[in-house]
mmCIF file of C-alpha atoms in Angstrom:
data_model
loop_
_atom_site.group_PDB
_atom_site.id
_atom_site.type_symbol
_atom_site.label_atom_id
_atom_site.label_comp_id
_atom_site.label_asym_id
_atom_site.label_seq_id
_atom_site.Cartn_x
_atom_site.Cartn_y
_atom_site.Cartn_z
ATOM 1 C CA MET A 1 -0.384 -0.077 0.155
ATOM 2 C CA LYS A 2 1.270 3.944 -0.403
ATOM 3 C CA LYS A 3 1.493 6.354 2.490
ATOM 4 C CA GLY A 4 -1.049 8.024 1.375
ATOM 5 C CA GLN A 5 -3.616 4.838 1.585
ATOM 6 C CA ILE A 6 -2.038 4.540 4.569
ATOM 7 C CA GLU A 7 -3.550 7.615 5.746
ATOM 8 C CA ILE A 8 -6.314 8.081 4.636
ATOM 9 C CA ILE A 9 -7.528 4.632 6.189
ATOM 10 C CA GLY A 10 -5.518 6.274 9.595
ATOM 11 C CA LEU A 11 -8.295 8.936 9.195
ATOM 12 C CA VAL A 12 -10.999 6.687 8.061
ATOM 13 C CA VAL A 13 -10.228 5.005 11.761
ATOM 14 C CA ILE A 14 -10.409 7.946 13.381
ATOM 15 C CA VAL A 15 -13.880 9.283 12.357
ATOM 16 C CA ILE A 16 -15.566 5.773 12.550
ATOM 17 C CA MET A 17 -14.469 6.157 15.604
ATOM 18 C CA LEU A 18 -16.482 9.164 16.525
ATOM 19 C CA VAL A 19 -19.226 8.001 14.525
ATOM 20 C CA VAL A 20 -19.614 5.004 17.175
ATOM 21 C CA LEU A 21 -18.418 7.897 20.323
ATOM 22 C CA LEU A 22 -21.953 9.935 19.486
ATOM 23 C CA ILE A 23 -23.852 6.687 18.885
ATOM 24 C CA VAL A 24 -23.103 5.461 21.968
ATOM 25 C CA TYR A 25 -23.642 9.138 23.276
ATOM 26 C CA PHE A 26 -27.450 9.846 21.571
ATOM 27 C CA GLN A 27 -28.563 6.583 22.590
ATOM 28 C CA PHE A 28 -27.849 7.169 26.133
ATOM 29 C CA ASN A 29 -28.897 10.258 25.433
ATOM 30 C CA LEU A 30 -32.159 9.641 24.152
ATOM 31 C CA GLY A 31 -33.324 7.001 23.694
ATOM 32 C CA ASN A 32 -34.249 6.750 27.275
ATOM 33 C CA ASN A 33 -38.196 4.919 27.009
ATOM 34 C CA ASN A 34 -38.061 3.000 30.534
ATOM 35 C CA ASP A 35 -39.557 6.231 32.712
ATOM 36 C CA ASN A 36 -42.716 6.041 29.581
ATOM 37 C CA TYR A 37 -42.999 2.460 31.129
ATOM 38 C CA LEU A 38 -42.776 3.443 34.674
ATOM 39 C CA ASP A 39 -44.981 6.511 34.608
ATOM 40 C CA GLU A 40 -47.683 4.370 32.855
ATOM 41 C CA VAL A 41 -47.501 2.300 35.842
ATOM 42 C CA ARG A 42 -47.381 5.084 38.339
ATOM 43 C CA GLN A 43 -50.708 7.076 37.098
ATOM 44 C CA SER A 44 -52.348 3.735 36.306
ATOM 45 C CA SER A 45 -52.000 2.720 40.447
ATOM 46 C CA GLN A 46 -52.958 6.355 41.421
ATOM 47 C CA THR A 47 -55.645 5.780 38.587
ATOM 48 C CA SER A 48 -57.641 3.096 40.392
ATOM 49 C CA SER A 49 -56.689 3.687 44.091
ATOM 50 C CA PHE A 50 -58.303 7.820 43.177
ATOM 51 C CA LEU A 51 -61.898 6.476 41.450
ATOM 52 C CA GLY A 52 -62.196 2.848 44.544
ATOM 53 C CA ALA A 53 -62.035 5.274 47.079
ATOM 54 C CA PHE A 54 -63.983 7.935 45.662
ATOM 55 C CA MET A 55 -66.539 6.083 44.522
ATOM 56 C CA LYS A 56 -66.563 3.910 48.230
ATOM 57 C CA THR A 57 -66.568 7.279 49.657
ATOM 58 C CA THR A 58 -70.025 8.502 52.121
ATOM 59 C CA ASN A 59 -69.490 11.863 53.549
ATOM 60 C CA PRO A 60 -71.757 13.232 50.814
ATOM 61 C CA LYS A 61 -72.461 10.191 49.352
ATOM 62 C CA VAL A 62 -70.639 9.363 45.733
ATOM 63 C CA SER A 63 -73.229 7.219 45.237
ATOM 64 C CA ASP A 64 -76.581 9.660 45.596
ATOM 65 C CA LEU A 65 -74.137 12.053 43.161
ATOM 66 C CA LEU A 66 -73.922 10.031 40.443
ATOM 67 C CA ILE A 67 -78.158 8.721 40.542
ATOM 68 C CA ARG A 68 -78.557 12.323 40.482
ATOM 69 C CA CYS A 69 -75.889 13.007 37.981
ATOM 70 C CA GLY A 70 -77.524 10.498 35.561
ATOM 71 C CA GLY A 71 -80.644 12.430 36.718
ATOM 72 C CA GLY A 72 -79.280 15.039 35.151
ATOM 73 C CA SER A 73 -78.013 17.281 38.189
ATOM 74 C CA CYS A 74 -73.772 17.558 37.666
ATOM 75 C CA ASN A 75 -73.343 20.090 39.326
ATOM 76 C CA GLU A 76 -72.505 18.822 43.661
ATOM 77 C CA LEU A 77 -70.379 15.919 41.643
ATOM 78 C CA ASP A 78 -68.059 17.809 39.509
ATOM 79 C CA ARG A 79 -68.138 20.355 42.795
ATOM 80 C CA VAL A 80 -67.114 17.011 44.841
ATOM 81 C CA VAL A 81 -64.614 15.266 41.873
ATOM 82 C CA LYS A 82 -62.661 18.705 41.853
ATOM 83 C CA GLU A 83 -62.678 19.700 45.868
ATOM 84 C CA MET A 84 -61.002 15.845 46.047
ATOM 85 C CA MET A 85 -58.635 16.711 43.166
ATOM 86 C CA SER A 86 -57.219 20.045 45.099
ATOM 87 C CA GLU A 87 -57.112 19.079 47.821
ATOM 88 C CA ILE A 88 -55.152 14.727 46.363
ATOM 89 C CA TYR A 89 -53.031 16.378 43.375
ATOM 90 C CA PRO A 90 -53.277 20.130 43.572
ATOM 91 C CA SER A 91 -51.559 20.792 40.698
ATOM 92 C CA ARG A 92 -53.133 17.720 38.186
ATOM 93 C CA LYS A 93 -54.975 17.623 35.080
ATOM 94 C CA TYR A 94 -58.215 14.693 34.840
ATOM 95 C CA SER A 95 -60.693 13.607 33.561
ATOM 96 C CA PHE A 96 -63.764 12.454 34.007
ATOM 97 C CA GLU A 97 -66.740 10.787 32.305
ATOM 98 C CA PHE A 98 -69.932 9.647 33.281
ATOM 99 C CA LYS A 99 -72.240 6.826 32.181
ATOM 100 C CA LYS A 100 -75.750 6.050 32.402
ATOM 101 C CA ASP A 101 -76.304 2.504 31.312
ATOM 102 C CA ASP A 102 -73.300 2.523 28.059
ATOM 103 C CA ARG A 103 -74.992 6.058 27.344
ATOM 104 C CA VAL A 104 -72.295 9.461 28.179
ATOM 105 C CA MET A 105 -74.141 11.276 30.165
ATOM 106 C CA HIS A 106 -71.499 14.017 31.983
ATOM 107 C CA SER A 107 -67.953 14.980 31.292
ATOM 108 C CA ILE A 108 -65.261 17.310 31.818
ATOM 109 C CA LYS A 109 -62.261 16.946 29.107
ATOM 110 C CA ASN A 110 -59.308 17.886 29.709
ATOM 111 C CA CYS A 111 -57.164 16.227 27.350
ATOM 112 C CA ASP A 112 -57.605 12.457 25.256
ATOM 113 C CA LYS A 113 -58.213 9.764 27.201
ATOM 114 C CA THR A 114 -54.385 8.158 28.779
ATOM 115 C CA ILE A 115 -54.795 4.952 31.343
ATOM 116 C CA PRO A 116 -58.730 5.680 31.506
ATOM 117 C CA GLN A 117 -59.280 3.120 35.434
ATOM 118 C CA SER A 118 -63.162 3.211 36.105
ATOM 119 C CA ASN A 119 -66.067 1.972 37.550
ATOM 120 C CA LYS A 120 -69.904 0.771 37.803
ATOM 121 C CA ILE A 121 -72.588 0.889 40.361
ATOM 122 C CA LYS A 122 -75.941 -1.047 39.669
ATOM 123 C CA GLU A 123 -78.862 1.279 41.437
ATOM 124 C CA ASN A 124 -82.490 1.054 40.544
ATOM 125 C CA ASN A 125 -82.014 -1.098 37.941
ATOM 126 C CA ALA A 126 -79.115 0.642 36.137
ATOM 127 C CA VAL A 127 -75.936 0.362 35.748
ATOM 128 C CA TYR A 128 -74.450 4.125 36.374
ATOM 129 C CA GLU A 129 -70.253 4.080 36.061
ATOM 130 C CA VAL A 130 -67.413 6.979 35.821
ATOM 131 C CA PHE A 131 -64.207 5.981 33.906
ATOM 132 C CA PHE A 132 -60.934 9.466 35.287
ATOM 133 C CA TRP A 133 -57.550 9.669 33.194
ATOM 134 C CA PHE A 134 -55.097 11.977 34.269
ATOM 135 C CA CYS A 135 -53.877 13.649 31.884
ATOM 136 C CA MET B 1 5.938 23.116 6.766
ATOM 137 C CA GLY B 2 6.800 26.137 9.553
ATOM 138 C CA VAL B 3 8.143 24.556 12.933
ATOM 139 C CA PHE B 4 8.829 21.368 10.874
ATOM 140 C CA ARG B 5 11.827 22.747 8.770
ATOM 141 C CA TYR B 6 13.665 22.130 11.456
ATOM 142 C CA PHE B 7 12.390 18.541 11.844
ATOM 143 C CA LYS B 8 14.081 16.175 9.576
ATOM 144 C CA LYS B 9 11.529 14.080 7.499
ATOM 145 C CA GLY B 10 11.962 11.363 9.920
ATOM 146 C CA GLN B 11 11.596 13.604 13.161
ATOM 147 C CA VAL B 12 8.423 14.988 11.296
ATOM 148 C CA GLN B 13 6.949 10.797 10.702
ATOM 149 C CA ASN B 14 7.694 9.639 14.311
ATOM 150 C CA LEU B 15 6.059 12.304 15.825
ATOM 151 C CA GLU B 16 3.202 12.329 13.270
ATOM 152 C CA SER B 17 2.493 8.621 15.349
ATOM 153 C CA ILE B 18 2.241 10.174 18.166
ATOM 154 C CA ILE B 19 0.254 12.681 17.514
ATOM 155 C CA VAL B 20 -2.102 9.748 15.985
ATOM 156 C CA THR B 21 -1.840 8.102 19.118
ATOM 157 C CA MET B 22 -2.393 10.233 21.250
ATOM 158 C CA VAL B 23 -5.982 11.121 19.233
ATOM 159 C CA ILE B 24 -6.754 7.822 19.397
ATOM 160 C CA VAL B 25 -5.861 7.051 22.601
ATOM 161 C CA ILE B 26 -7.747 10.715 24.168
ATOM 162 C CA LEU B 27 -11.530 9.326 21.864
ATOM 163 C CA LEU B 28 -11.174 6.144 23.246
ATOM 164 C CA VAL B 29 -11.524 7.150 26.986
ATOM 165 C CA LEU B 30 -13.641 9.433 26.261
ATOM 166 C CA GLY B 31 -15.819 6.366 24.347
ATOM 167 C CA VAL B 32 -14.716 4.678 28.114
ATOM 168 C CA TYR B 33 -15.498 7.378 29.704
ATOM 169 C CA PHE B 34 -19.630 8.493 28.112
ATOM 170 C CA TYR B 35 -20.020 4.330 28.276
ATOM 171 C CA PHE B 36 -19.568 4.177 31.825
ATOM 172 C CA LYS B 37 -20.964 7.656 33.423
ATOM 173 C CA PHE B 38 -23.814 6.783 31.595
ATOM 174 C CA PHE B 39 -23.715 2.797 32.519
ATOM 175 C CA ALA B 40 -23.900 4.248 36.039
ATOM 176 C CA LYS B 41 -26.548 7.284 35.086
ATOM 177 C CA ASN B 42 -29.478 4.135 34.201
ATOM 178 C CA LEU B 43 -28.008 2.014 36.877
ATOM 179 C CA GLN B 44 -29.184 4.781 39.783
ATOM 180 C CA GLN B 45 -32.892 5.839 37.896
ATOM 181 C CA THR B 46 -32.781 2.094 37.792
ATOM 182 C CA GLY B 47 -32.909 1.389 41.046
ATOM 183 C CA LEU B 48 -35.031 4.151 41.845
ATOM 184 C CA ASP B 49 -36.975 2.620 39.990
ATOM 185 C CA LEU B 50 -37.483 -0.573 41.711
ATOM 186 C CA SER B 51 -37.673 0.145 45.222
ATOM 187 C CA GLU B 52 -40.835 3.289 44.171
ATOM 188 C CA ILE B 53 -41.917 -0.274 42.276
ATOM 189 C CA LYS B 54 -41.557 -2.062 45.543
ATOM 190 C CA GLY B 55 -42.806 0.904 47.315
ATOM 191 C CA THR B 56 -45.760 1.375 46.062
ATOM 192 C CA VAL B 57 -46.389 -2.989 46.264
ATOM 193 C CA LEU B 58 -45.932 -2.581 49.752
ATOM 194 C CA LEU B 59 -48.741 0.117 50.027
ATOM 195 C CA ASP B 60 -51.239 -2.889 48.960
ATOM 196 C CA ARG B 61 -50.034 -5.122 51.356
ATOM 197 C CA ILE B 62 -49.530 -3.243 54.164
ATOM 198 C CA THR B 63 -52.698 -1.620 54.253
ATOM 199 C CA SER B 64 -54.472 -5.466 53.610
ATOM 200 C CA LEU B 65 -52.475 -6.127 56.797
ATOM 201 C CA PRO B 66 -56.029 -7.711 58.979
ATOM 202 C CA GLU B 67 -54.604 -4.698 62.047
ATOM 203 C CA PHE B 68 -55.822 -2.328 59.425
ATOM 204 C CA THR B 69 -57.325 -3.076 56.287
ATOM 205 C CA CYS B 70 -61.723 -3.014 56.400
ATOM 206 C CA GLY B 71 -61.330 -4.504 52.230
ATOM 207 C CA ILE B 72 -59.815 -2.845 49.273
ATOM 208 C CA ASN B 73 -58.254 -0.238 49.465
ATOM 209 C CA CYS B 74 -59.327 0.392 52.751
ATOM 210 C CA VAL B 75 -58.484 0.997 56.077
ATOM 211 C CA ASP B 76 -60.107 1.630 59.359
ATOM 212 C CA ALA B 77 -60.110 4.378 62.209
ATOM 213 C CA SER B 78 -60.936 2.024 64.895
ATOM 214 C CA LYS B 79 -59.304 -0.018 63.625
ATOM 215 C CA LEU B 80 -55.956 2.753 63.431
ATOM 216 C CA LEU B 81 -56.258 3.442 66.323
ATOM 217 C CA ALA B 82 -55.810 0.921 68.440
ATOM 218 C CA SER B 83 -52.853 -0.267 66.839
ATOM 219 C CA LYS B 84 -51.029 2.367 67.801
ATOM 220 C CA ASN B 85 -50.605 0.357 70.911
ATOM 221 C CA VAL B 86 -50.740 -2.918 70.072
ATOM 222 C CA ILE B 87 -47.405 -2.553 67.680
ATOM 223 C CA ASN B 88 -46.033 -0.525 71.110
ATOM 224 C CA SER B 89 -46.680 -3.659 73.467
ATOM 225 C CA ASN B 90 -45.397 -5.785 70.125
ATOM 226 C CA LYS B 91 -42.524 -3.837 69.248
ATOM 227 C CA LEU B 92 -40.430 -6.214 68.784
ATOM 228 C CA TYR B 93 -42.315 -8.442 66.518
ATOM 229 C CA TYR B 94 -43.839 -5.058 64.439
ATOM 230 C CA LYS B 95 -40.336 -2.726 64.024
ATOM 231 C CA ASN B 96 -39.081 -7.145 63.019
ATOM 232 C CA LEU B 97 -41.975 -7.112 60.374
ATOM 233 C CA PHE B 98 -41.861 -3.459 59.304
ATOM 234 C CA GLY B 99 -38.593 -2.220 59.723
ATOM 235 C CA ASP B 100 -36.696 -5.485 58.858
ATOM 236 C CA LYS B 101 -38.927 -7.253 56.521
ATOM 237 C CA PHE B 102 -41.497 -4.601 54.811
ATOM 238 C CA GLY B 103 -38.156 -2.097 54.753
ATOM 239 C CA ILE B 104 -40.267 1.010 56.257
ATOM 240 C CA LYS B 105 -39.848 4.062 58.713
ATOM 241 C CA SER B 106 -43.059 5.559 58.905
ATOM 242 C CA MET B 107 -46.771 4.828 57.876
ATOM 243 C CA ILE B 108 -48.413 8.192 58.286
ATOM 244 C CA ILE B 109 -52.273 8.164 57.939
ATOM 245 C CA GLU B 110 -54.442 11.033 56.299
ATOM 246 C CA GLN B 111 -57.931 12.186 56.865
ATOM 247 C CA VAL B 112 -57.800 13.989 53.181
ATOM 248 C CA TYR B 113 -61.621 14.766 52.398
ATOM 249 C CA PRO B 114 -63.740 16.015 53.555
ATOM 250 C CA LYS B 115 -60.837 18.037 55.382
ATOM 251 C CA PRO B 116 -60.916 18.331 58.544
ATOM 252 C CA ARG B 117 -61.050 21.383 60.681
ATOM 253 C CA ILE B 118 -58.249 20.932 62.847
ATOM 254 C CA SER B 119 -54.683 19.715 61.811
ATOM 255 C CA ARG B 120 -53.099 17.972 64.581
ATOM 256 C CA GLU B 121 -52.334 13.555 64.912
ATOM 257 C CA CYS B 122 -55.551 11.753 65.855
ATOM 258 C CA LEU B 123 -55.855 10.109 69.178
ATOM 259 C CA SER B 124 -58.005 7.339 70.763
ATOM 260 C CA SER B 125 -59.671 10.302 72.986
ATOM 261 C CA ASP B 126 -60.942 11.769 70.099
ATOM 262 C CA PHE B 127 -62.818 9.049 69.014
ATOM 263 C CA ASN B 128 -66.151 9.369 70.643
ATOM 264 C CA SER B 129 -66.262 13.540 70.318
ATOM 265 C CA GLY B 130 -68.983 14.347 68.430
ATOM 266 C CA ASP B 131 -66.501 16.364 66.164
ATOM 267 C CA TYR B 132 -64.449 13.051 65.015
ATOM 268 C CA PRO B 133 -63.492 12.627 62.527
ATOM 269 C CA LEU B 134 -63.060 16.430 61.442
ATOM 270 C CA ASN B 135 -60.992 17.385 64.596
ATOM 271 C CA CYS B 136 -58.538 15.435 63.963
ATOM 272 C CA ARG B 137 -55.809 15.005 60.474
ATOM 273 C CA SER B 138 -53.422 11.949 60.542
ATOM 274 C CA TYR B 139 -53.351 8.450 62.267
ATOM 275 C CA VAL B 140 -48.709 8.017 62.674
ATOM 276 C CA VAL B 141 -49.077 4.390 62.799
ATOM 277 C CA TYR B 142 -45.726 3.707 63.106
ATOM 278 C CA GLU B 143 -42.444 5.209 63.436
ATOM 279 C CA ASN B 144 -39.589 3.326 63.620
ATOM 280 C CA GLU B 145 -36.839 4.581 65.513
ATOM 281 C CA VAL B 146 -33.758 3.832 63.007
ATOM 282 C CA SER B 147 -32.690 6.888 60.924
ATOM 283 C CA GLY B 148 -31.788 6.393 57.687
ATOM 284 C CA ASN B 149 -31.629 7.681 53.884
ATOM 285 C CA SER B 150 -35.623 7.344 53.071
ATOM 286 C CA TYR B 151 -38.320 8.455 50.438
ATOM 287 C CA ASN B 152 -42.630 9.184 50.816
ATOM 288 C CA ILE B 153 -44.393 7.103 48.893
ATOM 289 C CA SER B 154 -48.289 7.709 49.089
ATOM 290 C CA SER B 155 -51.618 7.116 47.489
ATOM 291 C CA VAL B 156 -55.349 7.272 48.357
ATOM 292 C CA ILE B 157 -57.208 5.428 49.819
ATOM 293 C CA SER B 158 -60.618 4.902 51.528
ATOM 294 C CA ILE B 159 -61.074 5.458 55.680
ATOM 295 C CA TYR B 160 -63.743 3.800 57.489
ATOM 296 C CA TYR B 161 -65.572 5.513 60.299
ATOM 297 C CA PRO B 162 -67.248 2.254 62.375
ATOM 298 C CA ASN B 163 -69.077 4.933 64.574
ATOM 299 C CA LYS B 164 -71.226 6.761 61.691
ATOM 300 C CA ASP B 165 -70.581 4.188 59.498
ATOM 301 C CA GLU B 166 -69.307 6.539 57.009
ATOM 302 C CA TYR B 167 -65.928 6.124 54.031
ATOM 303 C CA MET B 168 -64.059 9.381 54.077
ATOM 304 C CA LEU B 169 -61.167 10.272 51.222
ATOM 305 C CA GLY B 170 -57.536 9.540 52.901
ATOM 306 C CA LYS B 171 -54.269 9.412 51.959
ATOM 307 C CA VAL B 172 -52.044 6.200 52.992
ATOM 308 C CA ILE B 173 -47.397 7.845 53.669
ATOM 309 C CA LEU B 174 -45.038 5.670 53.544
ATOM 310 C CA GLY B 175 -41.807 6.029 54.335
ATOM 311 C CA VAL B 176 -39.542 3.116 52.679
ATOM 312 C CA TYR B 177 -35.738 2.955 53.447
ATOM 313 C CA ARG B 178 -33.729 3.505 50.598
#
């Protein structure tokens, strides 16, 4: 091989090493998708524990508020959910959807569905279902 | 060639080889440094994530203990009031269970909604008061005296008040050792 060719090979080796270095750097800096998985687990656990406790609450009686909302008066339900959320997760946005016999009766939509959790109750031969999710 | 005209051709070639070797070594060292730096960072993050998952599982396990539970995602306030005495009179057993087995530093349950009028710890003597449960806020169920690096994890829970047959919204806060 001529001297010039050997020098070009040396240059190519250095360039390859630089490229590998950049790939390693960007792979670790940008390609970190594990957080999304953990965020989903965190969000799903928070949503389900909130919804479970919310549906059980009897002061004020949430099942009564849902039945009233099914009848068209949802202000009290909205107020209670808003007050609860401001006490527990003050800075978080949420969305809420309420169905009676599979028909959407009322909703508070601050964002599209992310990881929704739902809970049902059956009262007076009607099924009331609440969907809740964090934004 | 500036400075290089004072050198002989062989010396210039040697100098060139030394410079190329130095550049390659610097690049290799930088590569290894970045690799281990990010590897260590990832490892640390994985450790934090795992301890958070462990904390979430612990929240479920502890609130399901017969000493506190009244069903799924529910704790009984009368049991919480009584548990402090039970834990104090069986210190060794609970230190072993909470501290050594679960790795818990503290466990506090707070009444959140409706918001209590007074923000203080609930005591057994409050149970018969007419204002109860709105005259106190928190139940300090367990506190480990052993100091150590810990973090808090919390979850929403339903608190059952058998004297009024009512469920209210609460929060369980666990201090977990790292």
